CSV table of N, CA and C in Angstrom, one decimal:
chain,number,residue,atom,x,y,z
J,473,MET,N,0.8,-1.2,0.0
J,473,MET,CA,0.0,0.0,0.0
J,473,MET,C,0.9,1.3,0.0
J,474,LYS,N,2.0,1.2,0.8
J,474,LYS,CA,2.9,2.4,0.8
J,474,LYS,C,3.5,2.6,-0.5
J,475,LYS,N,3.8,1.6,-1.2
J,475,LYS,CA,4.4,1.7,-2.6
J,475,LYS,C,3.4,2.4,-3.5
J,476,PHE,N,2.2,2.0,-3.4
J,476,PHE,CA,1.1,2.5,-4.3
J,476,PHE,C,1.0,4.0,-4.1
J,477,ILE,N,0.9,4.4,-2.8
J,477,ILE,CA,0.7,5.8,-2.5
J,477,ILE,C,1.9,6.6,-2.9
J,478,LEU,N,3.1,6.1,-2.7
J,478,LEU,CA,4.4,6.8,-3.2
J,478,LEU,C,4.4,6.9,-4.7
J,479,THR,N,4.0,5.9,-5.4
J,479,THR,CA,4.0,5.9,-6.8
J,479,THR,C,2.9,6.9,-7.3
J,480,LEU,N,1.8,6.9,-6.7
J,480,LEU,CA,0.7,7.9,-7.0
J,480,LEU,C,1.2,9.3,-6.8
J,481,ALA,N,1.9,9.6,-5.7
J,481,ALA,CA,2.4,10.9,-5.4
J,481,ALA,C,3.4,11.4,-6.4
J,482,ILE,N,4.3,10.5,-6.8
J,482,ILE,CA,5.4,10.8,-7.8
J,482,ILE,C,4.7,11.1,-9.1
J,483,THR,N,3.7,10.3,-9.5
J,483,THR,CA,3.0,10.5,-10.8
J,483,THR,C,2.3,11.8,-10.8
J,484,LEU,N,1.7,12.2,-9.7
J,484,LEU,CA,0.9,13.4,-9.6
J,484,LEU,C,1.9,14.6,-9.7
J,485,VAL,N,3.0,14.6,-9.1
J,485,VAL,CA,4.0,15.7,-9.2
J,485,VAL,C,4.5,15.8,-10.6
J,486,ALA,N,4.8,14.6,-11.3
J,486,ALA,CA,5.2,14.7,-12.6
J,486,ALA,C,4.2,15.3,-13.6
J,487,VAL,N,2.9,14.9,-13.4
J,487,VAL,CA,1.9,15.5,-14.2
J,487,VAL,C,1.7,17.0,-14.0
J,488,LEU,N,1.8,17.4,-12.8
J,488,LEU,CA,1.6,18.9,-12.5
J,488,LEU,C,2.8,19.7,-13.1
J,489,THR,N,4.0,19.1,-13.1
J,489,THR,CA,5.1,19.9,-13.6
J,489,THR,C,5.2,19.8,-15.2
J,490,VAL,N,4.5,19.0,-15.8
J,490,VAL,CA,4.6,18.9,-17.3
J,490,VAL,C,4.0,20.2,-17.9
J,491,ASN,N,3.0,20.8,-17.3
J,491,ASN,CA,2.4,22.0,-17.9
J,491,ASN,C,3.2,23.2,-17.5
J,492,ALA,N,4.2,23.2,-16.7
J,492,ALA,CA,5.0,24.3,-16.4
J,492,ALA,C,6.0,24.6,-17.5
J,493,LYS,N,6.2,25.9,-17.8
J,493,LYS,CA,7.1,26.3,-18.8
J,493,LYS,C,8.0,27.4,-18.2
J,494,LYS,N,9.3,27.0,-18.0
J,494,LYS,CA,10.3,27.9,-17.4
J,494,LYS,C,11.0,28.6,-18.6
J,495,VAL,N,10.8,29.9,-18.6
J,495,VAL,CA,11.3,30.7,-19.7
J,495,VAL,C,12.5,31.5,-19.3
J,496,THR,N,13.6,31.5,-20.0
J,496,THR,CA,14.8,32.3,-19.7
J,496,THR,C,14.9,33.3,-20.8
J,497,GLY,N,15.9,34.1,-20.8
J,497,GLY,CA,16.2,35.1,-21.8
J,497,GLY,C,15.5,36.4,-21.7
J,498,TYR,N,15.3,36.8,-20.4
J,498,TYR,CA,14.8,38.1,-20.1
J,498,TYR,C,15.9,39.2,-19.9
J,499,THR,N,15.6,40.4,-20.2
J,499,THR,CA,16.5,41.5,-19.9
J,499,THR,C,15.7,42.3,-18.8
J,500,THR,N,16.5,42.9,-17.9
J,500,THR,CA,15.9,43.7,-16.8
J,500,THR,C,16.5,45.1,-16.9
J,501,ASP,N,15.6,46.1,-16.7
J,501,ASP,CA,16.0,47.5,-16.7
J,501,ASP,C,15.6,48.1,-15.3
J,502,ASN,N,16.6,48.3,-14.5
J,502,ASN,CA,16.3,48.8,-13.1
J,502,ASN,C,16.6,50.3,-13.2
J,503,ALA,N,15.7,51.1,-12.6
J,503,ALA,CA,15.9,52.5,-12.5
J,503,ALA,C,17.1,52.9,-11.7
J,504,ILE,N,17.7,54.0,-12.0
J,504,ILE,CA,18.9,54.4,-11.2
J,504,ILE,C,18.5,54.9,-9.9
J,505,ASN,N,19.3,54.7,-8.9
J,505,ASN,CA,19.0,55.2,-7.5
J,505,ASN,C,17.8,54.6,-6.9
J,506,THR,N,17.5,53.4,-7.1
J,506,THR,CA,16.4,52.7,-6.5
J,506,THR,C,16.9,52.0,-5.2
J,507,PRO,N,16.0,51.7,-4.3
J,507,PRO,CA,16.5,51.1,-3.0
J,507,PRO,C,17.2,49.7,-3.2
J,508,LEU,N,16.8,49.0,-4.2
J,508,LEU,CA,17.4,47.7,-4.5
J,508,LEU,C,17.2,47.4,-6.0
J,509,ALA,N,18.0,46.5,-6.5
J,509,ALA,CA,17.9,46.1,-7.9
J,509,ALA,C,17.6,44.6,-8.0
J,510,LEU,N,16.8,44.3,-9.0
J,510,LEU,CA,16.4,42.9,-9.2
J,510,LEU,C,16.8,42.5,-10.6
J,511,VAL,N,17.5,41.4,-10.8
J,511,VAL,CA,17.8,40.9,-12.1
J,511,VAL,C,17.0,39.6,-12.2
J,512,VAL,N,16.1,39.5,-13.3
J,512,VAL,CA,15.3,38.4,-13.5
J,512,VAL,C,16.1,37.4,-14.3
J,513,ASN,N,16.2,36.1,-13.8
J,513,ASN,CA,16.9,35.1,-14.5
J,513,ASN,C,16.0,34.2,-15.3
J,514,ALA,N,14.8,33.9,-14.8
J,514,ALA,CA,13.9,33.1,-15.5
J,514,ALA,C,12.5,33.3,-14.9
J,515,VAL,N,11.5,32.9,-15.7
J,515,VAL,CA,10.1,33.0,-15.2
J,515,VAL,C,9.5,31.6,-15.5
J,516,ASP,N,8.8,31.0,-14.5
J,516,ASP,CA,8.1,29.7,-14.6
J,516,ASP,C,6.6,30.0,-14.7
J,517,PHE,N,6.1,29.8,-15.9
J,517,PHE,CA,4.6,29.9,-16.1
J,517,PHE,C,3.9,28.6,-15.8
J,518,ARG,N,3.1,28.5,-14.8
J,518,ARG,CA,2.4,27.3,-14.4
J,518,ARG,C,0.9,27.6,-14.5
J,519,PRO,N,0.1,26.5,-14.5
J,519,PRO,CA,-1.3,26.7,-14.5
J,519,PRO,C,-1.8,27.3,-13.1
J,520,ASP,N,-1.0,27.0,-12.1
J,520,ASP,CA,-1.4,27.4,-10.7
J,520,ASP,C,-0.7,28.7,-10.2
J,521,GLY,N,0.2,29.2,-11.0
J,521,GLY,CA,0.9,30.4,-10.6
J,521,GLY,C,2.1,30.7,-11.5
J,522,THR,N,2.6,31.9,-11.2
J,522,THR,CA,3.8,32.3,-12.0
J,522,THR,C,4.9,32.6,-11.0
J,523,ARG,N,6.1,32.0,-11.2
J,523,ARG,CA,7.2,32.1,-10.3
J,523,ARG,C,8.4,32.8,-11.1
J,524,VAL,N,8.8,33.9,-10.5
J,524,VAL,CA,9.9,34.7,-11.0
J,524,VAL,C,11.2,34.3,-10.2
J,525,TYR,N,12.2,33.9,-11.0
J,525,TYR,CA,13.5,33.6,-10.4
J,525,TYR,C,14.4,34.8,-10.6
J,526,GLY,N,15.0,35.3,-9.6
J,526,GLY,CA,15.9,36.5,-9.8
J,526,GLY,C,16.9,36.6,-8.7
J,527,THR,N,17.7,37.7,-8.8
J,527,THR,CA,18.8,38.0,-7.9
J,527,THR,C,18.6,39.4,-7.5
J,528,LEU,N,18.5,39.6,-6.2
J,528,LEU,CA,18.5,41.0,-5.6
J,528,LEU,C,19.9,41.5,-5.5
J,529,ILE,N,20.2,42.7,-5.8
J,529,ILE,CA,21.5,43.3,-5.7
J,529,ILE,C,21.4,44.6,-4.8
J,530,GLY,N,22.3,44.6,-3.7
J,530,GLY,CA,22.3,45.7,-2.8
J,530,GLY,C,23.6,46.0,-2.3
J,531,GLN,N,23.7,46.9,-1.4
J,531,GLN,CA,25.0,47.3,-0.8
J,531,GLN,C,25.4,46.4,0.3
J,532,PRO,N,26.6,45.7,0.2
J,532,PRO,CA,27.0,44.8,1.2
J,532,PRO,C,27.1,45.4,2.6
J,533,HIS,N,26.8,44.6,3.6
J,533,HIS,CA,26.8,44.9,5.0
J,533,HIS,C,25.8,46.0,5.4
J,534,THR,N,24.7,46.1,4.7
J,534,THR,CA,23.6,47.0,5.1
J,534,THR,C,22.4,46.1,5.2
J,535,SER,N,21.3,46.7,5.6
J,535,SER,CA,20.1,45.9,5.7
J,535,SER,C,19.0,46.5,4.8
J,536,ASN,N,18.0,45.8,4.5
J,536,ASN,CA,16.8,46.2,3.7
J,536,ASN,C,15.7,45.3,4.1
J,537,ARG,N,14.5,45.7,3.5
J,537,ARG,CA,13.3,44.9,3.7
J,537,ARG,C,12.4,45.1,2.5
J,538,ILE,N,11.7,44.0,2.1
J,538,ILE,CA,10.7,44.1,1.1
J,538,ILE,C,9.3,43.9,1.7
J,539,ASP,N,8.5,44.9,1.6
J,539,ASP,CA,7.2,44.8,2.2
J,539,ASP,C,6.2,44.2,1.3
J,540,GLU,N,6.3,44.4,0.0
J,540,GLU,CA,5.4,43.8,-1.0
J,540,GLU,C,6.0,43.8,-2.4
J,541,ALA,N,5.5,43.0,-3.2
J,541,ALA,CA,5.9,42.9,-4.6
J,541,ALA,C,4.7,42.8,-5.5
J,542,THR,N,4.7,43.4,-6.6
J,542,THR,CA,3.6,43.3,-7.6
J,542,THR,C,4.2,43.1,-9.0
J,543,LEU,N,3.4,42.4,-9.8
J,543,LEU,CA,3.8,42.1,-11.2
J,543,LEU,C,2.7,42.8,-12.0
J,544,GLN,N,3.1,43.7,-12.9
J,544,GLN,CA,2.1,44.4,-13.7
J,544,GLN,C,2.3,44.1,-15.2
J,545,VAL,N,1.2,43.6,-15.8
J,545,VAL,CA,1.1,43.3,-17.2
J,545,VAL,C,0.1,44.2,-17.8
J,546,GLY,N,0.4,45.2,-18.6
J,546,GLY,CA,-0.5,46.2,-19.1
J,546,GLY,C,-1.1,46.9,-17.9
J,547,ASN,N,-2.4,46.9,-17.8
J,547,ASN,CA,-3.1,47.6,-16.6
J,547,ASN,C,-3.4,46.7,-15.5
J,548,ALA,N,-3.2,45.4,-15.7
J,548,ALA,CA,-3.4,44.4,-14.6
J,548,ALA,C,-2.2,44.3,-13.7
J,549,VAL,N,-2.6,44.4,-12.4
J,549,VAL,CA,-1.5,44.4,-11.3
J,549,VAL,C,-1.8,43.2,-10.4
J,550,ASN,N,-0.8,42.3,-10.3
J,550,ASN,CA,-0.9,41.1,-9.5
J,550,ASN,C,0.0,41.2,-8.3
J,551,ALA,N,-0.5,41.0,-7.1
J,551,ALA,CA,0.3,41.0,-5.9
J,551,ALA,C,1.0,39.7,-5.7
J,552,ALA,N,2.2,39.7,-5.2
J,552,ALA,CA,2.9,38.5,-4.9
J,552,ALA,C,2.2,37.7,-3.8
J,553,THR,N,2.3,36.4,-3.9
J,553,THR,CA,1.7,35.5,-2.9
J,553,THR,C,2.7,35.0,-1.9
J,554,ASP,N,4.0,34.9,-2.4
J,554,ASP,CA,5.1,34.3,-1.5
J,554,ASP,C,6.4,34.8,-2.1
J,555,ILE,N,7.4,34.8,-1.2
J,555,ILE,CA,8.8,35.0,-1.7
J,555,ILE,C,9.7,34.1,-0.9
J,556,ASP,N,10.7,33.6,-1.6
J,556,ASP,CA,11.7,32.7,-1.0
J,556,ASP,C,13.1,33.4,-1.1
J,557,GLY,N,13.9,33.2,-0.1
J,557,GLY,CA,15.2,33.9,-0.1
J,557,GLY,C,15.3,35.0,0.9
J,558,VAL,N,14.2,35.7,1.0
J,558,VAL,CA,14.0,36.7,2.1
J,558,VAL,C,12.5,36.5,2.5
J,559,ASP,N,12.1,37.3,3.5
J,559,ASP,CA,10.7,37.2,4.0
J,559,ASP,C,10.1,38.6,3.8
J,560,PHE,N,8.8,38.7,3.4
J,560,PHE,CA,8.1,40.0,3.3
J,560,PHE,C,8.0,40.6,4.7
J,561,LYS,N,8.2,41.9,4.8
J,561,LYS,CA,8.1,42.7,6.0
J,561,LYS,C,9.0,42.2,7.1
J,562,ARG,N,10.2,41.7,6.7
J,562,ARG,CA,11.2,41.4,7.7
J,562,ARG,C,12.6,41.8,7.1
J,563,TYR,N,13.3,42.5,8.0
J,563,TYR,CA,14.6,43.0,7.5
J,563,TYR,C,15.6,41.8,7.2
J,564,PHE,N,16.4,42.0,6.3
J,564,PHE,CA,17.5,41.0,5.9
J,564,PHE,C,18.8,41.8,5.8
J,565,GLN,N,19.9,41.1,5.9
J,565,GLN,CA,21.2,41.6,5.9
J,565,GLN,C,21.9,41.2,4.6
J,566,TRP,N,22.5,42.2,3.9
J,566,TRP,CA,23.3,41.9,2.7
J,566,TRP,C,24.6,41.4,3.2
J,567,GLU,N,25.1,40.3,2.7
J,567,GLU,CA,26.3,39.7,3.0
J,567,GLU,C,27.5,40.4,2.2
J,568,ASP,N,28.6,39.8,2.2
J,568,ASP,CA,29.8,40.3,1.5
J,568,ASP,C,29.6,40.6,0.0
J,569,GLU,N,28.9,39.7,-0.6
J,569,GLU,CA,28.7,39.8,-2.1
J,569,GLU,C,27.6,40.8,-2.5
J,570,GLY,N,26.7,41.1,-1.6
J,570,GLY,CA,25.6,42.1,-1.9
J,570,GLY,C,24.6,41.5,-2.8
J,571,ILE,N,24.5,40.2,-2.9
J,571,ILE,CA,23.4,39.5,-3.7
J,571,ILE,C,22.7,38.5,-2.9
J,572,ILE,N,21.4,38.4,-3.3
J,572,ILE,CA,20.5,37.3,-2.7
J,572,ILE,C,19.6,36.7,-3.8
J,573,ASP,N,19.7,35.4,-4.0
J,573,ASP,CA,18.8,34.8,-4.9
J,573,ASP,C,17.4,34.7,-4.3
J,574,VAL,N,16.4,35.0,-5.1
J,574,VAL,CA,15.0,35.0,-4.6
J,574,VAL,C,14.1,34.3,-5.7
J,575,GLU,N,13.0,33.8,-5.2
J,575,GLU,CA,11.9,33.3,-6.0
J,575,GLU,C,10.6,34.0,-5.5
J,576,ILE,N,10.0,34.7,-6.4
J,576,ILE,CA,8.8,35.4,-6.1
J,576,ILE,C,7.6,34.8,-6.8
J,577,ASP,N,6.5,34.4,-6.1
J,577,ASP,CA,5.4,33.8,-6.6
J,577,ASP,C,4.2,34.8,-6.8
J,578,PHE,N,3.6,34.7,-8.0
J,578,PHE,CA,2.5,35.6,-8.3
J,578,PHE,C,1.3,34.7,-8.8
J,579,PRO,N,0.1,35.2,-8.8
J,579,PRO,CA,-1.0,34.4,-9.4
J,579,PRO,C,-0.7,34.0,-10.9
J,580,ALA,N,-1.4,33.0,-11.4
J,580,ALA,CA,-1.2,32.6,-12.7
J,580,ALA,C,-1.6,33.7,-13.7
J,581,LEU,N,-0.8,33.8,-14.8
J,581,LEU,CA,-1.1,34.7,-15.9
J,581,LEU,C,-1.8,33.9,-17.0
J,582,LYS,N,-2.7,34.6,-17.7
J,582,LYS,CA,-3.4,34.0,-18.8
J,582,LYS,C,-2.5,33.6,-20.0
J,583,LYS,N,-1.5,34.5,-20.2
J,583,LYS,CA,-0.6,34.2,-21.3
J,583,LYS,C,0.8,34.7,-20.9
J,584,GLN,N,1.8,34.3,-21.7
J,584,GLN,CA,3.2,34.7,-21.4
J,584,GLN,C,3.4,36.1,-22.0
J,585,PRO,N,3.6,37.1,-21.1
J,585,PRO,CA,3.8,38.4,-21.6
J,585,PRO,C,5.2,38.6,-22.2
J,586,ALA,N,5.3,39.5,-23.2
J,586,ALA,CA,6.6,39.8,-23.8
J,586,ALA,C,7.4,40.8,-22.9
J,587,GLN,N,6.6,41.6,-22.1
J,587,GLN,CA,7.2,42.5,-21.1
J,587,GLN,C,6.3,42.7,-19.9
J,588,PHE,N,6.8,43.0,-18.8
J,588,PHE,CA,6.1,43.3,-17.6
J,588,PHE,C,6.9,44.1,-16.7
J,589,ILE,N,6.3,44.6,-15.6
J,589,ILE,CA,7.0,45.4,-14.6
J,589,ILE,C,6.8,44.7,-13.2
J,590,ILE,N,7.9,44.6,-12.5
J,590,ILE,CA,7.9,44.2,-11.1
J,590,ILE,C,8.2,45.4,-10.2
J,591,LYS,N,7.4,45.6,-9.2
J,591,LYS,CA,7.6,46.7,-8.3
J,591,LYS,C,7.8,46.1,-6.9
J,592,LEU,N,8.9,46.5,-6.3
J,592,LEU,CA,9.3,46.0,-4.9
J,592,LEU,C,9.2,47.2,-4.0
J,593,THR,N,8.3,47.1,-3.0
J,593,THR,CA,8.1,48.2,-2.1
J,593,THR,C,9.0,48.0,-0.8
J,594,CYS,N,9.8,49.0,-0.5
J,594,CYS,CA,10.8,48.9,0.6
J,594,CYS,C,10.6,50.1,1.4
J,595,PRO,N,11.2,50.1,2.6
J,595,PRO,CA,11.1,51.3,3.5
J,595,PRO,C,11.7,52.5,2.9
J,596,ARG,N,12.6,52.4,2.0
J,596,ARG,CA,13.3,53.5,1.3
J,596,ARG,C,12.7,53.9,0.0
J,597,GLY,N,11.5,53.3,-0.4
J,597,GLY,CA,10.9,53.6,-1.6
J,597,GLY,C,10.5,52.4,-2.4
J,598,VAL,N,10.1,52.7,-3.6
J,598,VAL,CA,9.7,51.6,-4.5
J,598,VAL,C,10.7,51.4,-5.6
J,599,SER,N,11.1,50.2,-5.8
J,599,SER,CA,12.0,49.8,-6.9
J,599,SER,C,11.2,49.3,-8.1
J,600,GLU,N,11.3,49.9,-9.3
J,600,GLU,CA,10.6,49.4,-10.4
J,600,GLU,C,11.5,48.8,-11.4
J,601,VAL,N,11.2,47.5,-11.8
J,601,VAL,CA,12.0,46.8,-12.7
J,601,VAL,C,11.2,46.4,-13.9
J,602,LYS,N,11.7,46.9,-15.1
J,602,LYS,CA,11.1,46.6,-16.4
J,602,LYS,C,11.7,45.4,-16.9
J,603,VAL,N,10.9,44.4,-17.2
J,603,VAL,CA,11.4,43.1,-17.7
J,603,VAL,C,10.9,42.9,-19.1
J,604,LYS,N,11.8,42.5,-20.0
J,604,LYS,CA,11.4,42.3,-21.4
J,604,LYS,C,12.1,41.0,-21.9
J,605,LYS,N,11.4,40.3,-22.8
J,605,LYS,CA,11.9,39.1,-23.4
J,605,LYS,C,12.9,39.5,-24.5
J,606,LYS,N,14.0,38.9,-24.6
J,606,LYS,CA,15.0,39.2,-25.6
J,606,LYS,C,14.6,38.9,-27.0
């Protein structure tokens, strides 16, 4: 019985990930003098949500905080549902390199956009990142 349940769980995970499409090849344009910068490495378009893989860049040996993140496609604005690498509304410390890898989850998008905007709200202001497909 345990083997059957394990096999069923593995099959379910495999089926759910088949519909995911991880897309690379995005360019990011960060505004100058923003509280922090985000470089988007890839976007995973899934039926149950959109995951943005990226790298935060900041000044080493300082602290910062992300209170919220939004993804804007045209006039539609989607609030982030989760973030990994740091926590929403909790200060984090930049280490020696000044980079932190993050994964930000948003609601599912109806189609893959050629461009979109990610806004990160911090105590020092809002960082706006324009993301375009190469």
